[in-house]
Coordinates of C-alpha atoms in Angstrom, one line a residue:
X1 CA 0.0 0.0 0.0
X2 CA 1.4 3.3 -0.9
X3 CA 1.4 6.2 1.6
X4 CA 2.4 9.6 1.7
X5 CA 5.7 10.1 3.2
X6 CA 5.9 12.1 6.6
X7 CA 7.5 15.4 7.3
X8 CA 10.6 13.8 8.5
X9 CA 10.9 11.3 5.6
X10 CA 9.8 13.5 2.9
X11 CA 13.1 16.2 4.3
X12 CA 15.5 13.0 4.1
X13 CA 16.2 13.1 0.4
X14 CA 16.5 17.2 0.2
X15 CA 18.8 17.3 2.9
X16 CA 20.6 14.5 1.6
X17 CA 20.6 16.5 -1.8
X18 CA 21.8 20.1 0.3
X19 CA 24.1 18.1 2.3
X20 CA 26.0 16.0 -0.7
X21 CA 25.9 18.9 -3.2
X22 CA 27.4 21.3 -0.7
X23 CA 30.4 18.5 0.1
X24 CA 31.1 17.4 -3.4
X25 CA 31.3 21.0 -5.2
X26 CA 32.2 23.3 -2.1
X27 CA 34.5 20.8 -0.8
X28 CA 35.8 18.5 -4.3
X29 CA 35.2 20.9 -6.6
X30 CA 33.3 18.0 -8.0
X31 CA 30.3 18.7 -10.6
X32 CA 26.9 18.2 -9.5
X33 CA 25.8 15.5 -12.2
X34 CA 26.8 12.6 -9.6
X35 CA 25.5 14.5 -6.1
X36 CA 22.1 14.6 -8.1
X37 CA 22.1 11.2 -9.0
X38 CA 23.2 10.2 -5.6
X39 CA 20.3 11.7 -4.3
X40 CA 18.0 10.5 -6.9
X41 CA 18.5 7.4 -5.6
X42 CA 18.2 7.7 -1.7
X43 CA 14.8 9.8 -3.1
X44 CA 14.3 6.3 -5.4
X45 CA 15.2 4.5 -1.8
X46 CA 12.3 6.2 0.2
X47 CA 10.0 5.4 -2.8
X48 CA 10.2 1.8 -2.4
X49 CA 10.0 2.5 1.2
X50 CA 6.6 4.0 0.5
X51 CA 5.0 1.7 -1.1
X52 CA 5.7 2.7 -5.1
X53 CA 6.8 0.2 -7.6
X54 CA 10.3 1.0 -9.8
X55 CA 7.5 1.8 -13.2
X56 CA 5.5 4.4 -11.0
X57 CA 8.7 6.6 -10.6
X58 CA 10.2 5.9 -14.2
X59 CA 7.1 6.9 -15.2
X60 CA 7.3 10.2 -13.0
X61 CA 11.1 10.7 -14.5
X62 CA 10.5 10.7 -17.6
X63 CA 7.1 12.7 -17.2
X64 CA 9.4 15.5 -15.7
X65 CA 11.8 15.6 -18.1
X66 CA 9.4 15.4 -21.1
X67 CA 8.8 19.2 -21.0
X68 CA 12.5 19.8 -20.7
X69 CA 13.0 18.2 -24.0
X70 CA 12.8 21.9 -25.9
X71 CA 15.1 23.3 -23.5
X72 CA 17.8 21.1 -24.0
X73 CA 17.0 21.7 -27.5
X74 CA 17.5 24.6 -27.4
X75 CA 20.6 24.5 -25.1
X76 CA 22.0 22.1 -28.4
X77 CA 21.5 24.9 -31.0
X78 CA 22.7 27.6 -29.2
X79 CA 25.9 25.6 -29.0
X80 CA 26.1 25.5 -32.6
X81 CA 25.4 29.3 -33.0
X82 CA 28.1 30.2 -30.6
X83 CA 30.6 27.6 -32.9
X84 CA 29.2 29.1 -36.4
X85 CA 29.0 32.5 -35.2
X86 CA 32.6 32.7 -33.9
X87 CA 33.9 30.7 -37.0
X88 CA 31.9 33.3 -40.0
X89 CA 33.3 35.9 -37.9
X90 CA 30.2 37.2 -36.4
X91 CA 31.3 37.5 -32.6
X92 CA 34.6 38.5 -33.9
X93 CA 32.7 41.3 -35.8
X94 CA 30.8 42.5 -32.3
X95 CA 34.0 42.1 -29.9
X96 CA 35.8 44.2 -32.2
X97 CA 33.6 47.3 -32.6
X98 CA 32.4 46.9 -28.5
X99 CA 35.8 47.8 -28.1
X100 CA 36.1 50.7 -30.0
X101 CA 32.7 51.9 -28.4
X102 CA 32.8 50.9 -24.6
X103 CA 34.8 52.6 -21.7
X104 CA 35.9 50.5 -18.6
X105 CA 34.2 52.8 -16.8
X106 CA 30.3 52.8 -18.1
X107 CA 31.0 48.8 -19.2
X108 CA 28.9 46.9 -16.5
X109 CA 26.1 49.6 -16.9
X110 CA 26.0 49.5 -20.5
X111 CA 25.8 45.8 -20.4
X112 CA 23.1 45.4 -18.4
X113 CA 20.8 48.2 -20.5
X114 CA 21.5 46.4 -24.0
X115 CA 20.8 42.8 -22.5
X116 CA 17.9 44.2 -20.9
X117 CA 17.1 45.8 -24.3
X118 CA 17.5 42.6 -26.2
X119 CA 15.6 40.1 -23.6
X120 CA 12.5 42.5 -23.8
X121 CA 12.4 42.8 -27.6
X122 CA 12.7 38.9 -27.9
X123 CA 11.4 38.0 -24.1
X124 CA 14.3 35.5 -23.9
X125 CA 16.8 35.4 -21.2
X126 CA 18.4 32.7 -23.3
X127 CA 19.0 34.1 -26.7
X128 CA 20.1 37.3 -25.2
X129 CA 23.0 35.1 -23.3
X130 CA 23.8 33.6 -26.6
X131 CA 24.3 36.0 -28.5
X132 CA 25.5 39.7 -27.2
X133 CA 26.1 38.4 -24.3
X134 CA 29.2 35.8 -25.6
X135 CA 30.2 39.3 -27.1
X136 CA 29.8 41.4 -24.1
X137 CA 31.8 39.1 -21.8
X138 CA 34.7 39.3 -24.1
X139 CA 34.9 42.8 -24.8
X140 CA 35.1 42.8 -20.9
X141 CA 38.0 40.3 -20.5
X142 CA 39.5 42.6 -23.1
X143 CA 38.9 45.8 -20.7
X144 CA 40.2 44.2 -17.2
X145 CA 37.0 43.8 -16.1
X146 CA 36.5 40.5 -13.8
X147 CA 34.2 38.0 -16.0
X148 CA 31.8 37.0 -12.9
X149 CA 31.2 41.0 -12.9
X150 CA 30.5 41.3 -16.7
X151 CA 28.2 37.9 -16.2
X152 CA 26.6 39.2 -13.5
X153 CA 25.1 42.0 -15.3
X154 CA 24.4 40.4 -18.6
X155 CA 22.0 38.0 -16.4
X156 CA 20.5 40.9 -14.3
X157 CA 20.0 42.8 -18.3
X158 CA 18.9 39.6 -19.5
X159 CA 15.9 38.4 -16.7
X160 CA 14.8 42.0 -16.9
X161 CA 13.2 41.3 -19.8
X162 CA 12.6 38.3 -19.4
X163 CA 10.5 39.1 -16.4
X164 CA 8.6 42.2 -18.3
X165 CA 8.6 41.2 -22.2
X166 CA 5.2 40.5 -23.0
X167 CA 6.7 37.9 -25.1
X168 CA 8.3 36.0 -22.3
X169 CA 6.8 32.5 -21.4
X170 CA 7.5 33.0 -18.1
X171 CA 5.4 36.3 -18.0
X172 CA 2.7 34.7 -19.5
X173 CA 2.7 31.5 -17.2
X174 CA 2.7 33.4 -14.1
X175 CA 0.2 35.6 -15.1
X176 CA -2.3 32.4 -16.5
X177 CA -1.4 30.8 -13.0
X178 CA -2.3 33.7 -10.7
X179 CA -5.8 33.8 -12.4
X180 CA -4.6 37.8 -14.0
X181 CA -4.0 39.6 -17.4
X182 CA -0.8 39.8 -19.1
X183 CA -0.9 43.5 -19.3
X184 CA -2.0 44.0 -15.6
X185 CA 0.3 41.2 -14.1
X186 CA 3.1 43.7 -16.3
X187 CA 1.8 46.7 -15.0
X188 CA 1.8 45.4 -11.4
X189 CA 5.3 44.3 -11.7
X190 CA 6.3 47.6 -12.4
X191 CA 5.8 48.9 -9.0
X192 CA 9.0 46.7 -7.6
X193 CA 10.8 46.0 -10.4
X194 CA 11.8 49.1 -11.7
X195 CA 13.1 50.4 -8.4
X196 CA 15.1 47.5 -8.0
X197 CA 16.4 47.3 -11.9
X198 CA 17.6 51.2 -10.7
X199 CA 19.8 50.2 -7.8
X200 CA 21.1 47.1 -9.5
X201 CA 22.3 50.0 -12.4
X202 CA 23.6 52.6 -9.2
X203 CA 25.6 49.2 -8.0
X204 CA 27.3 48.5 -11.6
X205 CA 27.8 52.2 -11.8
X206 CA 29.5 52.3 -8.3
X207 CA 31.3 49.3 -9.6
X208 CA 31.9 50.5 -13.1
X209 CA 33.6 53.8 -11.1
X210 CA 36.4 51.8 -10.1
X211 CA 37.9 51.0 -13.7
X212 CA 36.9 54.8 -14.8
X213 CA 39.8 56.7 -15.4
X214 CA 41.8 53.3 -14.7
X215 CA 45.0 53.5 -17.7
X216 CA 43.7 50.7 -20.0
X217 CA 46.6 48.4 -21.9
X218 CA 46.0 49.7 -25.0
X219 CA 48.8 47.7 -26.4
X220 CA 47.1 44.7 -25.6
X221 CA 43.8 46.3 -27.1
X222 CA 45.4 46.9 -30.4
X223 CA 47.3 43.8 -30.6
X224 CA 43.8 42.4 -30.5
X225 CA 42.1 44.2 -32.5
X226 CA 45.1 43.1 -35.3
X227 CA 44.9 40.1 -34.8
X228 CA 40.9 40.2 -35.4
X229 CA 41.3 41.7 -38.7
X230 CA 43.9 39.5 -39.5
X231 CA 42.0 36.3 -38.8
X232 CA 38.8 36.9 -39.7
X233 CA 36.8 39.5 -42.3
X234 CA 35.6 42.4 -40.0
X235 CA 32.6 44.2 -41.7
X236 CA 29.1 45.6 -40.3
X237 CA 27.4 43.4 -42.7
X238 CA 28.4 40.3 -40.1
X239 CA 26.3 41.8 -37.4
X240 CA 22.6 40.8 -39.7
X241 CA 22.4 37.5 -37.9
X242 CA 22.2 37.9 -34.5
X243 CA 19.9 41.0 -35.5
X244 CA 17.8 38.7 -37.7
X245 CA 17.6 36.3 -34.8
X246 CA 16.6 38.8 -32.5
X247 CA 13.8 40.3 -35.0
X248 CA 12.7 36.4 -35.6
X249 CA 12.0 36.1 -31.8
X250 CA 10.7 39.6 -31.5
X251 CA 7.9 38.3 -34.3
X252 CA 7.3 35.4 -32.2
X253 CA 8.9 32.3 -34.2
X254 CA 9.0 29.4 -32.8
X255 CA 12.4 29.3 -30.9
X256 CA 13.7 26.2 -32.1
X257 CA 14.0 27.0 -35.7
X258 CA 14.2 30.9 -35.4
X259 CA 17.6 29.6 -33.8
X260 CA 18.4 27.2 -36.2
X261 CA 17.9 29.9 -39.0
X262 CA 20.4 31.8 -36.6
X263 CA 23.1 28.8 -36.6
X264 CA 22.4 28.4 -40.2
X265 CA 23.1 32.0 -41.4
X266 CA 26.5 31.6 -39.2
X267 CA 27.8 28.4 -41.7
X268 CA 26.8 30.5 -44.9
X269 CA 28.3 33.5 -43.9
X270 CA 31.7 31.6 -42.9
X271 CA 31.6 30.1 -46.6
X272 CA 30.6 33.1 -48.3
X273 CA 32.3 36.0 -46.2
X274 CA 35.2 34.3 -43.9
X275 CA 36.0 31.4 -47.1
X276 CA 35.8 28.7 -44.7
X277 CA 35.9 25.1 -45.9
X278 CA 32.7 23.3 -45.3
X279 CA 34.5 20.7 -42.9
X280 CA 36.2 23.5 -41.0
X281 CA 32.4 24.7 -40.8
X282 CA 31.0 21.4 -39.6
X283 CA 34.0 20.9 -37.1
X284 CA 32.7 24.3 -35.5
X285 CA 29.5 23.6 -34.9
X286 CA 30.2 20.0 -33.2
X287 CA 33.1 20.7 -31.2
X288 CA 33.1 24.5 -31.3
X289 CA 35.7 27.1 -32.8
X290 CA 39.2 26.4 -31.7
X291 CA 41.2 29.3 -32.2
X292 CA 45.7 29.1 -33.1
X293 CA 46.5 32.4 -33.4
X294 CA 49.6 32.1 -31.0
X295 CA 47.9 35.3 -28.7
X296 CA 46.8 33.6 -25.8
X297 CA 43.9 36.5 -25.2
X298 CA 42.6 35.7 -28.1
X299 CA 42.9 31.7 -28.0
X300 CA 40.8 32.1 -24.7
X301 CA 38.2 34.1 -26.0
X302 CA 37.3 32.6 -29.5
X303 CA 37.6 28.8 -28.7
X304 CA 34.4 27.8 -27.4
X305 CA 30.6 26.7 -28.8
X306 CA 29.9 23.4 -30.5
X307 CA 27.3 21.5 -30.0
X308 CA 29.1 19.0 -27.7
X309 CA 29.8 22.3 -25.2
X310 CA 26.3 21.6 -24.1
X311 CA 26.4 17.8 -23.7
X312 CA 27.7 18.5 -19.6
X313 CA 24.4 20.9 -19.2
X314 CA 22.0 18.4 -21.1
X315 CA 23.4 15.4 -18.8
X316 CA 23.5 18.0 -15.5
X317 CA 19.5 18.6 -17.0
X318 CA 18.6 15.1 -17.4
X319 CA 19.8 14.3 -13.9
X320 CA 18.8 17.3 -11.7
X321 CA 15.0 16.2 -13.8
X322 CA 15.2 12.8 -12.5
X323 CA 15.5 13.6 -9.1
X324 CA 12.2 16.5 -9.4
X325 CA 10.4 13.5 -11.1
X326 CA 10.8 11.0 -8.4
X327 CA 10.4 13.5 -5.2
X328 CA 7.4 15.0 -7.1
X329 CA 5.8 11.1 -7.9
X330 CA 6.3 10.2 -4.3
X331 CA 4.5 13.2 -2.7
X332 CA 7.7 14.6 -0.9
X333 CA 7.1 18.2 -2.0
X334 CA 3.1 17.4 -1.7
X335 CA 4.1 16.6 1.9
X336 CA 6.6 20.0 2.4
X337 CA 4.0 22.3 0.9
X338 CA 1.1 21.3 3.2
X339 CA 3.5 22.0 5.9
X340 CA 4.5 25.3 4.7
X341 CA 0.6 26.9 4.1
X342 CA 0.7 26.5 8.4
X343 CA 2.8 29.3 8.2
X344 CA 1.3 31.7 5.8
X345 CA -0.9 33.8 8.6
X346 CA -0.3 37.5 7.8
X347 CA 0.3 38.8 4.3
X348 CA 4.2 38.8 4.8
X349 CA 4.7 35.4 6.3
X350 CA 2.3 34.3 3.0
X351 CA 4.7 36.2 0.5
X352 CA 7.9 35.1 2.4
X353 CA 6.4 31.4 2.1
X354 CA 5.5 32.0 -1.6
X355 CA 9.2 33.2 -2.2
X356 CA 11.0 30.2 -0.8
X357 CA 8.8 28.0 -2.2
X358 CA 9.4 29.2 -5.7
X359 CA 13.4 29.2 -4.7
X360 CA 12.6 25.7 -3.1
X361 CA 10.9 24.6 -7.0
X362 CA 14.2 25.5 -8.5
X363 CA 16.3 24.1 -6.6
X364 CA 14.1 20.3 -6.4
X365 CA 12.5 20.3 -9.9
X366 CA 15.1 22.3 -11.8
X367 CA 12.6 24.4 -14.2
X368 CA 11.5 27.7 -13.9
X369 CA 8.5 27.2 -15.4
X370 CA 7.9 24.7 -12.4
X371 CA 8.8 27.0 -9.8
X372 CA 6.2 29.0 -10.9
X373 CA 3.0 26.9 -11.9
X374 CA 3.6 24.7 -8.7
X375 CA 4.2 27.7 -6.0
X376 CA 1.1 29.5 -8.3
X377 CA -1.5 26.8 -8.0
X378 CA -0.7 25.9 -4.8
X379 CA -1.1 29.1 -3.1
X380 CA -3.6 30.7 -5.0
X381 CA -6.8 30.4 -3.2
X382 CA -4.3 31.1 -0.2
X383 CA -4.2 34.7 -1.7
X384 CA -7.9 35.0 -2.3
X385 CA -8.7 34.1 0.9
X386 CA -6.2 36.7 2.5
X387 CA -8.3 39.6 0.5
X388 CA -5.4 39.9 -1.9
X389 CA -5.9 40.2 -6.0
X390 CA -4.1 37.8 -8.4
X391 CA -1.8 40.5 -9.5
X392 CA 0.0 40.0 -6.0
X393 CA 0.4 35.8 -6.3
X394 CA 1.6 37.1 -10.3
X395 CA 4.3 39.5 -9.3
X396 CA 5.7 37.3 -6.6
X397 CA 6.2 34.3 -8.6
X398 CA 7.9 36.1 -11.1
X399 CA 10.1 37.8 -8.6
X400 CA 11.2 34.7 -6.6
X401 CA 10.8 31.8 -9.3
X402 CA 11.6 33.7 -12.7
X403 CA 15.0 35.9 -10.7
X404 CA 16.3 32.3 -9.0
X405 CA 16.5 29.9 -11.7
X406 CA 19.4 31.1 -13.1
X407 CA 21.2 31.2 -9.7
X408 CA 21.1 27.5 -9.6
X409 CA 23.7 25.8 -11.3
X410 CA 21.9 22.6 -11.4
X411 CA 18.8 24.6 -12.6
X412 CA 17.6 24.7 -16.4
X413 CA 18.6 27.8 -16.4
X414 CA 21.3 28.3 -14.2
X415 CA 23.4 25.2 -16.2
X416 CA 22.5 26.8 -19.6
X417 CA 23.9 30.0 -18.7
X418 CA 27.3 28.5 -17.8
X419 CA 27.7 26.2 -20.4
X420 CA 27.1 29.6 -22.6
X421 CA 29.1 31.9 -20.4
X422 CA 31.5 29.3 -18.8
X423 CA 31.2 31.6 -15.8
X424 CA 29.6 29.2 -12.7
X425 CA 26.7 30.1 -11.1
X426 CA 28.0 31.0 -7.8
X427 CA 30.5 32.7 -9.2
X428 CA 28.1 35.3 -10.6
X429 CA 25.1 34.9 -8.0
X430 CA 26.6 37.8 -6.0
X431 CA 27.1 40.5 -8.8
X432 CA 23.7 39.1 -10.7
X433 CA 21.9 42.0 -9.0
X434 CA 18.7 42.5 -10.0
X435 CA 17.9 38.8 -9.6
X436 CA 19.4 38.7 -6.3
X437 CA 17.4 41.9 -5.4
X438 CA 14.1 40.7 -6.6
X439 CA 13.0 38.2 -4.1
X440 CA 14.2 40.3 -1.2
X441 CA 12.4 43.2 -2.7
X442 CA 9.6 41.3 -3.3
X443 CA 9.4 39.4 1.0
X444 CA 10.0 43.3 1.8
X445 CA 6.9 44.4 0.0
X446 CA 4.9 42.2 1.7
X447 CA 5.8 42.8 5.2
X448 CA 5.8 46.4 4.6
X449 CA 2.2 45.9 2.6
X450 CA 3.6 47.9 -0.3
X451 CA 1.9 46.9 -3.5
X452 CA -0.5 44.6 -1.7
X453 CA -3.9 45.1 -4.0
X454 CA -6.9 43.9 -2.2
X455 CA -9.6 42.7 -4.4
X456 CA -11.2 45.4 -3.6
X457 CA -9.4 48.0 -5.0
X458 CA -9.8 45.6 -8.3
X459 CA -13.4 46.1 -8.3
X460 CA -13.0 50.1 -7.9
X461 CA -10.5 50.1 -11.1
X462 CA -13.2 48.4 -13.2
X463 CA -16.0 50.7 -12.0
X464 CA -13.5 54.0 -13.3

């Protein structure tokens, strides 16, 4: 007879996860592929335990890592962009003019208002890593400037529109959840967000101040820039791609091949434009660009993309998805939730509860889109009951699930970002401002009832 677990059995496997996780990566410097399976199977362990066959949680894995299978698509073709791109000369092309354009000083802040441009034209976090920001992190390492700094504010650019695009899935889901509009659940999210996008752009000013007026190597800036022009063809005309892409995603094409149109464009232009030979081309976009020019700079910064870049953040995926699908199919987080709603008596303790939960989804059942329908469904009568409109429930999810998925390395997001930036998670988590920002913005709001539409107040805006 299968049974729920209990509070105590139902924390064993997430400690166990915490616990493991912590030893192997803080301690080993191990990846988190094995930890995850490790605790996949004391999760598979307690299972059994509980009464479920083997089938019942196979069936939940591979239910949980069904709707995964366009992200790791994805994940697979923005490999082969990076490898084409770099290869026809395209990131080259954008590395070489950021540098002519971009002071040390103003870097960090200019970063973060063109990813943020970017992500809201195309309401993807993801091709706006892909693309300028693979550009913007090396015209960085050109400039001195630290690489978990420049990351840092190419994610904070890149969630802020992927939090406010109207395009965004994400802004969609948590708006569908919460029971709201899109447009109101955008409007709503204006009253935090854009206060805390502005300090996140004072703190990479403040930062940004430190390299202004700093003497910059020029000769190594030059002996760059040579060495560009020498290996590849640098012309304007290589920057239509990634603008192409970022129109085709803006129009709403179907991501999968709006990027493959992108990694496509990439191998003509390298025949056409850079006279690359076909294998040379098809060697890219496997095992990515791999760069000779004897400048170690430049070796570092051009020799990376490929499809087979991604294959450690598909297998860290597939794993981190197992271990959601069998904690979910047991009722382990069934069990944690019920226990958490005890503690949601005022309207902070309920958004501080909503917050963690969503952090808790992305940490057990690697997703963002998880973090929010779960945290969403399960607290929204919660809300209603508490006088508060949907627009709250809306905001909250997307400032604690959307803002901490990338934070996690073993986390959809979080692993795509570093197999795109090769920059780790925690290595960027403390400079990613605005998403760090967000949830604590978002558990202040609530205690402070700033923002806190009664339903109420809903009915008075229709009447007017």
């Amino acid at each position: 007879m299968k049974r729920k677990p209990t509070l105590v059995e139902a924390l064993l496997p997430i400690v166990f996860l915490i616990v493991i996780i912590a030893v192997g990566i803080l301690k080993y410097g191990a990846d988190p592929q094995i930890p995850l399976l490790m605790a996949t199977i004391v999760a598979a362990a307690l299972g059994k335990y509980l009464g479920y066959t083997w089938s019942e949680m196979e069936k939940g894995i591979v239910e949980t890592i069904l709707p995964a299978t366009q992200a790791i698509l994805i994940q697979m073709i923005i490999g082969v962009i990076i490898g084409t791109w770099i290869v026809a000369g395209i990131v080259p092309t954008m590395i070489y003019y950021g540098l002519q354009i971009i002071s040390p000083g103003f870097f960090l802040l200019a970063s973060t208002v063109l990813c943020s441009i970017v992500s809201l034209a195309t309401g993807s976090s993801w091709t706006t890593a892909g693309t300028v920001g693979i550009a913007l992190l090396g015209v960085g390492e050109v400039l001195g400037i630290p690489t978990a700094f420049t990351a840092g504010a190419i994610i904070s650019g890149a969630y802020f529109g992927d939090k406010l695009s109207p395009l965004s899935d994400t802004t969609n889901l948590a708006a569908a959840v919460s029971g709201t509009t899109l447009f109101e659940h955008i409007r709503n999210m204006m009253k935090t967000t854009i206060p805390t996008y502005c300090v996140a752009l004072v703190l990479y000013t403040g930062i940004g101040l430190r390299y202004l007026g700093r003497e910059l190597n020029t000769e190594e800036i030059y002996k760059l820039l040579h060495i560009l022009e020498q290996e590849f063809v640098i012309h304007p005309v290589l920057l239509l791609p990634p603008i192409l892409v970022i129109v085709m995603v803006a129009l709403k094409t179907p991501a999968v091949p709006g990027l493959t149109l992108g990694g496509l464009l990439g191998a003509i232009f390298a025949f056409f434009i850079q006279h690359k030979d076909f294998g040379v081309i098809l060697e890219a976009s496997q095992y990515g660009y791999k760069a000779t020019t004897g400048y170690e700079l430049a070796d570092k910064l051009l020799s990376r993309g490929g499809l087979q870049s991604m294959m450690f953040t598909v297998s860290l995926i597939i794993v981190a998805m197992a271990f959601g699908g069998v904690v979910e199919k047991i009722k382990v987080l069934e069990t944690i939730e019920e226990r958490l709603i005890t503690f949601t008596k005022t309207t902070g303790s309920l958004i501080l509860t909503t917050v963690l939960s969503c952090i808790f989804c992305n940490a057990t059942l690697p997703e963002q889109y998880l973090s929010i329908l779960i945290p969403g469904r399960m607290f929204k009568d919660r809300y209603r009951k508490k006088g508060l409109d949907p627009r709250v429930l809306s905001r909250i999810l997307e400032d604690s699930g959307t803002m901490s998925s990338a934070l996690i390395p073993w986390n959809t997001c979080g692993a795509f970002m570093y197999a795109t930036l090769g920059v780790y998670p925690f290595a960027y988590l403390p400079f990613a401002f605005f998403n760090v920002l967000s949830p604590l913005i978002a558990i202040i709001s609530g205690f402070f009832g700033i923002g806190m539409i009664k339903l109420e107040e809903e009915k008075k805006e229709v009447e007017a």
